[in-house]
Amino acid sequence: MIAGIDIGSTSTKVVLLDNGCILCKMRVLASDAVTAAAGALGKLDTEKGYKIQSIDGIAITGAGASKIHQDIFDIPTVKIEEIMAIGHGGKFLSKRDDIIIANIGTGTPFIEVNQNGIAHIGGTGVGGGTIIGLAKALIKTSDFNTIMDLASKGDLSRVDLMIKDIADTDISFLAKDMTASNFAKMLESATREDIAMAIINMVYQVIGMLSVFVAQSRNKDSIIVTGNGNNNAIGRNVLGSISEMYGIHFEFPEDAEFSTAIGAVLAASSA
Ligand SMILES: Nc1ncnc2c1ncn2[C@@H]1O[C@H](COP(=O)(O)OP(=O)(O)OP(=O)(O)O)[C@@H](O)[C@H]1O
Ligand SMILES: [Mg+2]
């Protein structure tokens, strides 16, 4: 059994794989990398009954992996570059080997996988962390579930300037109820609900449009979405609207939150 530990900027994900089969997956929140990695293995033992001694190897990745300099609990530990881990994970979850991945975590890198290997295309600092940070500043909460709950009751057109606010007809292929400018209307009467909705909408519109341009630049018509940002239901709807307008399809594989951790194990095994 090999454990994959992805020490991300927001949370640590751990998976246990045996011959390409996922035995177990968990999420741990910890303030520093070493505590997160040790805590992740401890949780596998205490909560899932997988003894630490039965783990044959550990593959660590994510930004926090750079802070770990020795084997964890004396188990052979290898470090996998995060881009490689994201690429391998996306390939495994999508069951395809010629793909573009948008990994929506705290930030959002784009990764290309094809017969030439795995490459980092670039990305944006706009991601899940942007939602949490802006919500903290603008609507005084950084709790993810509260933000989602507020947003589900929000009205985007009270914050964003919409196409219908500036034109009497659709503009080109942009429908009247699309955003013309994020946050540009910002009514005095806009509520926390409206602002929560506008924050999530803006983050996913930015990621969605970058995805479109990345896909078009590579002659692709789909993007695999991984990272915890895969699980944002409102974000998925925003990507859905972009998909309708631009003909780029977004795929949301299961277990995408654990994609990087899974990919670390697969990258270690294929090395
Ligand atoms: N319960 C949840 N369901 C869905 N998304 C969540 C949940 N909790 C937090 N998020 C979102 O997921 C984001 C973090 O995603 P993820 O855990 O993939 O990032 P990370 O791996 O720690 O960061 P990075 O890969 O950028 O270093 C948070 O910023 C938040 O927007
Ligand atoms: Mg991550």
Tab-separated table of C-alpha atoms and ligand atoms in Angstrom, residues 6-9 11 13 62 82 86 103-107 227-228 257 260, ligand 2:
chain	number	residue	atom	x	y	z
A	6	ASP	CA	-1.058	16.349	-1.051
A	7	ILE	CA	-0.183	19.220	1.261
A	8	GLY	CA	-2.093	22.049	-0.419
A	9	SER	CA	-2.144	25.700	0.590
A	11	SER	CA	-5.936	21.628	3.122
A	13	LYS	CA	-5.526	15.388	1.231
A	62	GLY	CA	1.648	20.026	-3.018
A	82	GLU	CA	2.876	19.034	-8.000
A	86	ILE	CA	-1.938	16.875	-11.053
A	103	ASN	CA	-6.982	22.291	-11.096
A	104	ILE	CA	-9.195	24.611	-9.046
A	105	GLY	CA	-7.627	24.669	-5.599
A	106	THR	CA	-6.621	27.765	-3.687
A	107	GLY	CA	-5.263	29.010	-7.022
A	227	GLY	CA	-9.178	20.185	-7.101
A	228	ASN	CA	-11.736	20.965	-4.444
A	257	GLU	CA	-10.569	16.727	-4.727
A	260	THR	CA	-3.308	15.473	-6.835
B	2	MG	MG	-4.132	21.395	-4.479
